[in-house]
Tab-separated table of C-alpha atoms in Angstrom:
chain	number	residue	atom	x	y	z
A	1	UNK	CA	94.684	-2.178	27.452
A	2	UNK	CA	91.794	-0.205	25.970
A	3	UNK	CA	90.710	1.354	28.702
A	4	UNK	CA	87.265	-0.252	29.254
A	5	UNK	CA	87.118	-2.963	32.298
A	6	UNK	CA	83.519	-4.424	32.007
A	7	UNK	CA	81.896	-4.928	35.079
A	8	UNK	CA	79.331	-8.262	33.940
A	9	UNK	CA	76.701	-9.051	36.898
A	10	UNK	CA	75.741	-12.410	36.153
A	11	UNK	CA	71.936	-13.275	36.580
A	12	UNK	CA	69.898	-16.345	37.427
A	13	UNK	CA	71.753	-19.350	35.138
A	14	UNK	CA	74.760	-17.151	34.523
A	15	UNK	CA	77.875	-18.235	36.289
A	16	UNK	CA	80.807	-17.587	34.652
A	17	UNK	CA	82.236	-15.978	31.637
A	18	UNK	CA	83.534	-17.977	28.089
A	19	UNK	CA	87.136	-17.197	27.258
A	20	UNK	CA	88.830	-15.524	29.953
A	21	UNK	CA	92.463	-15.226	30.170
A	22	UNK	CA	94.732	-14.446	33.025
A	23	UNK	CA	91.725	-14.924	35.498
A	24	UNK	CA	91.986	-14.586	39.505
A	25	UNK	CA	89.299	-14.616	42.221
A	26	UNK	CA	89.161	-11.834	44.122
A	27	UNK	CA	87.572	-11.696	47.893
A	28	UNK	CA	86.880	-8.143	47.816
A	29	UNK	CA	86.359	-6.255	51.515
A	30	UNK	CA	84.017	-3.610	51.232
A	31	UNK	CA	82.188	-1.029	54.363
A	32	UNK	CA	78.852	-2.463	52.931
A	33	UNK	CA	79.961	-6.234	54.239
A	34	UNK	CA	81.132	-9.311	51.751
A	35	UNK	CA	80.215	-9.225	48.090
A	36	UNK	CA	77.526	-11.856	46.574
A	37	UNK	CA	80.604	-14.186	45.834
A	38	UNK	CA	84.010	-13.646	45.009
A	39	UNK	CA	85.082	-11.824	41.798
A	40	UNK	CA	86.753	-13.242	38.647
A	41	UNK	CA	88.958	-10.600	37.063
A	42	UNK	CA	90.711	-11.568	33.932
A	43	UNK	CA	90.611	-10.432	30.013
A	44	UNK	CA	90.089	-11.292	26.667
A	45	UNK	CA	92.153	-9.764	23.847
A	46	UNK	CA	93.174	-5.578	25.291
A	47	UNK	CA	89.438	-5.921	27.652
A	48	UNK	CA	89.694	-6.262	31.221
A	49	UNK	CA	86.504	-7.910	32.757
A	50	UNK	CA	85.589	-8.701	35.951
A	51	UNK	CA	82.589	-10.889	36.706
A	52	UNK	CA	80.227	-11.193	40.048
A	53	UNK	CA	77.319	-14.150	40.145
A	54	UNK	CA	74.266	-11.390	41.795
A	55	UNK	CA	72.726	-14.829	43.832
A	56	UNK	CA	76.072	-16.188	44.366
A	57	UNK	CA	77.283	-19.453	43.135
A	58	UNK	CA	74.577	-22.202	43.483
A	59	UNK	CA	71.960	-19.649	43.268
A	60	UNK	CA	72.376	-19.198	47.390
A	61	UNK	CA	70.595	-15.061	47.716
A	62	UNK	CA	67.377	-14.510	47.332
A	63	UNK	CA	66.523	-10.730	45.363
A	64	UNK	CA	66.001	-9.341	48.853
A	65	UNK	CA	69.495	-10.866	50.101
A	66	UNK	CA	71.501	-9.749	47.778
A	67	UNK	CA	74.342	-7.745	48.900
A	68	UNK	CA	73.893	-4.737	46.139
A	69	UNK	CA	75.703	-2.079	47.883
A	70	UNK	CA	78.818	-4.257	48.253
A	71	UNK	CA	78.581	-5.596	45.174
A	72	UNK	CA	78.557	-2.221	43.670
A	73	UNK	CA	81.167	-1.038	45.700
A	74	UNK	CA	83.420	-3.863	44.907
A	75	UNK	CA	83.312	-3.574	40.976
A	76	UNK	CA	84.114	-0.291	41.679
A	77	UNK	CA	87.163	-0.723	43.692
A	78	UNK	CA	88.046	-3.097	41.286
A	79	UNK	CA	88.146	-0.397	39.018
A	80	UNK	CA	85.710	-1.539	36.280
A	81	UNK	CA	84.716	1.790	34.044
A	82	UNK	CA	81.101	0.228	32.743
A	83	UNK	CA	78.723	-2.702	34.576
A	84	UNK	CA	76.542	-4.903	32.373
A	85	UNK	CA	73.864	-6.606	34.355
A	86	UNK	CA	72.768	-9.816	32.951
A	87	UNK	CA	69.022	-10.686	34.561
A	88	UNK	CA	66.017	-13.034	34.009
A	89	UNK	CA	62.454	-11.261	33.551
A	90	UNK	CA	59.130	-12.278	33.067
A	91	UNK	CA	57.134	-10.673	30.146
A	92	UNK	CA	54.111	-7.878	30.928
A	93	UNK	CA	53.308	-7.697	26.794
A	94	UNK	CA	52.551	-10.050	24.566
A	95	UNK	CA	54.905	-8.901	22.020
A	96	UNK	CA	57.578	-9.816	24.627
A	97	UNK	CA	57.866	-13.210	23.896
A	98	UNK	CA	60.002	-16.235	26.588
A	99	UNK	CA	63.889	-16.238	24.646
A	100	UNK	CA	63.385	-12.757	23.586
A	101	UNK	CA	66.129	-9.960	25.038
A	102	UNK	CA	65.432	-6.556	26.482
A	103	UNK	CA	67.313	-3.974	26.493
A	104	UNK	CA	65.454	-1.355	29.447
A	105	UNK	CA	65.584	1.990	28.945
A	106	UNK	CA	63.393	2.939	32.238
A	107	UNK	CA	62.688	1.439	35.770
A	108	UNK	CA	59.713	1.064	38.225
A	109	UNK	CA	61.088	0.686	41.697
A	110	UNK	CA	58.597	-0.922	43.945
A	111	UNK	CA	61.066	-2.801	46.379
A	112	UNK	CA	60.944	-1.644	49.876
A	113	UNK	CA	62.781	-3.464	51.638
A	114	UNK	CA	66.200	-3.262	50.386
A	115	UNK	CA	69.126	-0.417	51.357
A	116	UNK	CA	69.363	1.719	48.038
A	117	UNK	CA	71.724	4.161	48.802
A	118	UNK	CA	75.379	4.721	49.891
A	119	UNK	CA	74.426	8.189	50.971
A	120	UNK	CA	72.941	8.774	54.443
A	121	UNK	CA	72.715	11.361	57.389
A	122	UNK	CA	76.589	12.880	57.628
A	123	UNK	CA	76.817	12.916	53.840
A	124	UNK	CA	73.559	13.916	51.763
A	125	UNK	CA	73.848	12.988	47.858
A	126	UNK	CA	70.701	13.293	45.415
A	127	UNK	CA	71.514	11.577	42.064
A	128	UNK	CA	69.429	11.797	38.690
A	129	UNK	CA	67.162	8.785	37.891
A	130	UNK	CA	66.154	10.546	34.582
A	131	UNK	CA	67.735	8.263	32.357
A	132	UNK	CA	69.177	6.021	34.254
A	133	UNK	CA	70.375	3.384	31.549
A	134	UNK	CA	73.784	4.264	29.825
A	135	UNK	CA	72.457	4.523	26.147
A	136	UNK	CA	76.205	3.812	25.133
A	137	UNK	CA	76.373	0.299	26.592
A	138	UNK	CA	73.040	-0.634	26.011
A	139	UNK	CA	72.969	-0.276	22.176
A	140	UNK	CA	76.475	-2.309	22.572
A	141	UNK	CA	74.918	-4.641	24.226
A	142	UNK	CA	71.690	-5.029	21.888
A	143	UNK	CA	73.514	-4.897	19.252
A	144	UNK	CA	75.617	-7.735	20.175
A	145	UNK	CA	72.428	-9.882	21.464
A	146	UNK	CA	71.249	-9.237	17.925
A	147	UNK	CA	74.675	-10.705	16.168
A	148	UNK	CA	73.975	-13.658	18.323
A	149	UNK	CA	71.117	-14.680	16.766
A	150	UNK	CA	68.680	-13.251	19.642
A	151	UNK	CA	65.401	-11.091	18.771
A	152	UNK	CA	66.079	-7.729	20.891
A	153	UNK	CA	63.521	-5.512	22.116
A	154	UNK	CA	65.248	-1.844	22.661
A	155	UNK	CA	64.017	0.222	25.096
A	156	UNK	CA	61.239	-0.378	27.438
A	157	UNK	CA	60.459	-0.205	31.364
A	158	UNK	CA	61.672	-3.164	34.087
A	159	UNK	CA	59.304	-2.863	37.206
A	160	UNK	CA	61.057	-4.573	39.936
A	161	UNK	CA	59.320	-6.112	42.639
A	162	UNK	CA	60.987	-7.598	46.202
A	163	UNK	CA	59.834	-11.238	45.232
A	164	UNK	CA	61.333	-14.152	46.325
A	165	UNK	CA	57.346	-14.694	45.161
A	166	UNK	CA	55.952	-14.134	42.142
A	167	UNK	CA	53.258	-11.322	41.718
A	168	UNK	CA	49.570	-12.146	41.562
A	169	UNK	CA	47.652	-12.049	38.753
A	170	UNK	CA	46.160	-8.636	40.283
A	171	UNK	CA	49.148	-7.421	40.509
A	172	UNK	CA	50.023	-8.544	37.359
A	173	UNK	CA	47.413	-6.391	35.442
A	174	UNK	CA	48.146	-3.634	37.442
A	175	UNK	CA	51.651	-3.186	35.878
A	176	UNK	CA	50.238	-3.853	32.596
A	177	UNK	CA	48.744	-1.288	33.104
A	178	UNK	CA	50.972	1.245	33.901
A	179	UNK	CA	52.942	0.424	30.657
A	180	UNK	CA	55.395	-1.761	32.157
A	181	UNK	CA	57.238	-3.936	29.475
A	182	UNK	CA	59.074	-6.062	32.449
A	183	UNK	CA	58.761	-7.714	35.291
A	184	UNK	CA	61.894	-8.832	37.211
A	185	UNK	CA	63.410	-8.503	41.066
A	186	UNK	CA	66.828	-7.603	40.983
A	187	UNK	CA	67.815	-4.273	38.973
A	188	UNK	CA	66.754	-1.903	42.025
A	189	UNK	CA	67.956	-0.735	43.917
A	190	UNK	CA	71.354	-2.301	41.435
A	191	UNK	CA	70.700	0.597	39.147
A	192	UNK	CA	70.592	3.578	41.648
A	193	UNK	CA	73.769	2.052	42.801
A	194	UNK	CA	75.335	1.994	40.128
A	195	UNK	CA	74.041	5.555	39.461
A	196	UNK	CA	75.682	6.801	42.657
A	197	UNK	CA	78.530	5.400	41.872
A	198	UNK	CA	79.408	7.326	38.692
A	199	UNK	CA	79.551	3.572	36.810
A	200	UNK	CA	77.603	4.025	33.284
A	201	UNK	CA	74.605	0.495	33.663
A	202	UNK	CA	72.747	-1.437	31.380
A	203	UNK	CA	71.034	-4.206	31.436
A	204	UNK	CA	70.298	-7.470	29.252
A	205	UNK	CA	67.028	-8.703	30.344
A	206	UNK	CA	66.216	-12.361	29.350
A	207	UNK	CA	62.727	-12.842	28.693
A	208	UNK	CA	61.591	-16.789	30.464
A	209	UNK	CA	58.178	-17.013	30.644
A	210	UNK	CA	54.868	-14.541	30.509
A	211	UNK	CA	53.888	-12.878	33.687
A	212	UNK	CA	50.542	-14.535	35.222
A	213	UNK	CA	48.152	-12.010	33.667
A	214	UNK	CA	48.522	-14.089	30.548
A	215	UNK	CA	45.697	-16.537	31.561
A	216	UNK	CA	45.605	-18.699	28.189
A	217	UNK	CA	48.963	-19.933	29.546
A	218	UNK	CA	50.182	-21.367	32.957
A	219	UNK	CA	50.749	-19.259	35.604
A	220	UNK	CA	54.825	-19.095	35.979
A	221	UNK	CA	56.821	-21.595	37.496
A	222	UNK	CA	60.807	-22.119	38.523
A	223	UNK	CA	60.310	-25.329	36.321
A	224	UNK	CA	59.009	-23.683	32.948
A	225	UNK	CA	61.824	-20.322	33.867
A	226	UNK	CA	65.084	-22.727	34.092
A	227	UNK	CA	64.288	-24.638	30.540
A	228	UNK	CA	63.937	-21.218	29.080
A	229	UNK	CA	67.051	-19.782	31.649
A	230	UNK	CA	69.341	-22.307	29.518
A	231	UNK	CA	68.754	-21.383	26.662
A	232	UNK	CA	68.887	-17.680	27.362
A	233	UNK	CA	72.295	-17.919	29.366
A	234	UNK	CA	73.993	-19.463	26.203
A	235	UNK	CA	72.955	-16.544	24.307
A	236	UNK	CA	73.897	-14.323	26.634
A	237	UNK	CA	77.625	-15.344	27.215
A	238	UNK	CA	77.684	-14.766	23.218
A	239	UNK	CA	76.464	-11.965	23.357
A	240	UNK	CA	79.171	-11.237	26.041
A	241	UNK	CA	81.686	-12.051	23.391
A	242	UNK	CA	80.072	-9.772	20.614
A	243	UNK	CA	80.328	-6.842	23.525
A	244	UNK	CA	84.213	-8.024	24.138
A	245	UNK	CA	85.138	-8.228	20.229
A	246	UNK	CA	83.074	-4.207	19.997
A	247	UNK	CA	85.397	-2.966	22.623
A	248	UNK	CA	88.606	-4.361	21.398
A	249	UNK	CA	90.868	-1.998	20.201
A	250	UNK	CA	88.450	1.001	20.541
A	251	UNK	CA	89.610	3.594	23.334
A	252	UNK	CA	87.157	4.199	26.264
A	253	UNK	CA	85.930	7.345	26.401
A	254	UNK	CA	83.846	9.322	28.654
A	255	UNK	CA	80.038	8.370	28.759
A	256	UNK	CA	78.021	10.911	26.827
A	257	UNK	CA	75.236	10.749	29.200
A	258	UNK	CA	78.303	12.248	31.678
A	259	UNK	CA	77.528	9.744	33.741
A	260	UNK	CA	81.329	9.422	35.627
A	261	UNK	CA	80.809	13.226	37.012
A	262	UNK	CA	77.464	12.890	38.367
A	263	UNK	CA	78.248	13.517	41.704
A	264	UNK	CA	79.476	16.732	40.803
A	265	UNK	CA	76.269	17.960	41.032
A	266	UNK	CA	74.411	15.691	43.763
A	267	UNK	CA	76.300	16.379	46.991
A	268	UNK	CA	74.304	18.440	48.982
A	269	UNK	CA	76.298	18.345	52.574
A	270	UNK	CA	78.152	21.213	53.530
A	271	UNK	CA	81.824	19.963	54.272
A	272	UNK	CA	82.044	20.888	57.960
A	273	UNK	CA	78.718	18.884	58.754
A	274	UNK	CA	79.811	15.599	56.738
A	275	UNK	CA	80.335	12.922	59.206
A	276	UNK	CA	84.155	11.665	58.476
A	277	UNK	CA	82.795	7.309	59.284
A	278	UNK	CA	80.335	7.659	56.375
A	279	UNK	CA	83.141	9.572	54.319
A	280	UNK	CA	85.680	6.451	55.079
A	281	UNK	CA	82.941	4.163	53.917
A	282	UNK	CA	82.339	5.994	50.540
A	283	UNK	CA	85.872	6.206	49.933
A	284	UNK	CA	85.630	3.886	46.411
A	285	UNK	CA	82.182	5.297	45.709
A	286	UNK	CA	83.115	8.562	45.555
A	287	UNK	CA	86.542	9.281	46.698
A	288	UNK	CA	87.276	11.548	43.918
A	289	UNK	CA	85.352	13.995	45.178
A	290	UNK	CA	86.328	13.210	48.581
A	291	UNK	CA	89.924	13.456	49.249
């Protein structure tokens, strides 16, 4: 093998991955509770993958429900190097059009009601948010939405809201604002996670429908997202394949964001006041560090 095992987080519409080979489901146990579904792990070509549906099969979580911790956690203890996320968006800019792809460079974290760290009292870890996209696998990624026939936007900010509703149109011009490209409710606290746990993250945002501050059109629907959805899953498992066909035969290296060392430089608890329960439960997260 190359080296690389791909960590995919399918969105809204995306259920499953084209090609596979070798494939198992995996019921992963993690301290953080059950994963959003079981994981496929298989490969195509000298690629390891291993794929997670965020809402579950039949679309059963809300954004709020999702289990991100343990879904984290379990791509990592199934050893996945890299974690593509795969999400739906709405569009804050005209130029942002439904179909189009995004590749974020930047988040806006307004959820509050979700647990966004694996670090707690008994083991203190502050990670950097900077930059909190690998620049490695998103230009991969782009690049390969591009080969599939997909306009791609690079770079731009996600603001991520707690839904299940959609924002008002208040709301909406408020993050319009701010600069916000995006508009989605799943990639936080997914990112920080991610972060945390030294796995380099990107994400493919899928563009279905304008925000509600675009008043010459209607105001967003689950109706008018899932035609759009369709068409934007196809392009994505394509893209998937463009990613796949990159990697083969190229040697993972480090991230050059350093990126798999973060924690290096983030644990702030001396050792003789780090409670040894939250050490057990961070033993995949950051048991390097740890042993």
């Amino acid at each position: 093998m190359s080296g690389w095992t791909l960590g995919i987080i399918g969105g809204s519409g995306l259920y499953e991955i084209d090609g596979l080979e070798g494939t198992e489901e995996i019921a992963v146990e993690t301290p953080w509770g059950a994963p959003s579904d079981k994981l496929v792990r298989g490969h195509i070509g000298d690629v390891s993958l291993v794929f997670l549906p965020r809402h579950g099969k039949g679309h059963r979580l809300t954004p709020s429900t999702v289990p991100y911790r343990a879904n984290i956690d379990a791509l990592k203890r199934l050893g996945c190097t890299d974690v593509l996320s795969i999400s739906a968006c709405g569009s804050l800019q005209e130029a942002y059009a439904p179909g189009d792809f995004v590749m974020p460079d930047q988040f806006i974290d307004r959820t509050v009601s979700r647990d966004n760290s694996f670090f707690g009292p008994g083991m203190v870890a502050h990670v950097s948010m900077a930059d909190p996209i690998c620049e490695r696998l998103s230009a991969m990624a782009g690049d390969a939405a591009e080969a599939a026939g997909v306009k791609v936007h690079r770079g731009g900010t996600y603001l991520v809201i707690d839904g299940p509703q959609f924002s008002s149109r208040a709301e909406s011009f408020l993050y319009r604002q701010w600069g916000c490209d995006i508009i989605g409710m799943t990639n936080m606290p997914e990112a920080k996670l991610a972060r945390e746990a030294e796995l380099p993250y990107a994400t493919m945002a899928m563009v279905t429908d304008y925000d509600c501050w675009r008043e010459e059109t209607d105001a967003v629907s689950v109706t008018n997202v899932l035609e759009v959805m369709q068409k934007n899953a196809n392009a994505a498992k394509q893209a998937i394949a463009g990613i796949v066909k990159t990697l083969q035969g190229v040697e993972r290296t480090g991230s050059p964001q350093g990126i798999e060392t973060c924690l290096d430089y983030a644990m702030i608890t001396a050792p003789d006041a780090r409670d040894p329960a939250m050490l057990a439960k961070l033993d995949a997260v950051a048991g390097r560090l740890l042993v």
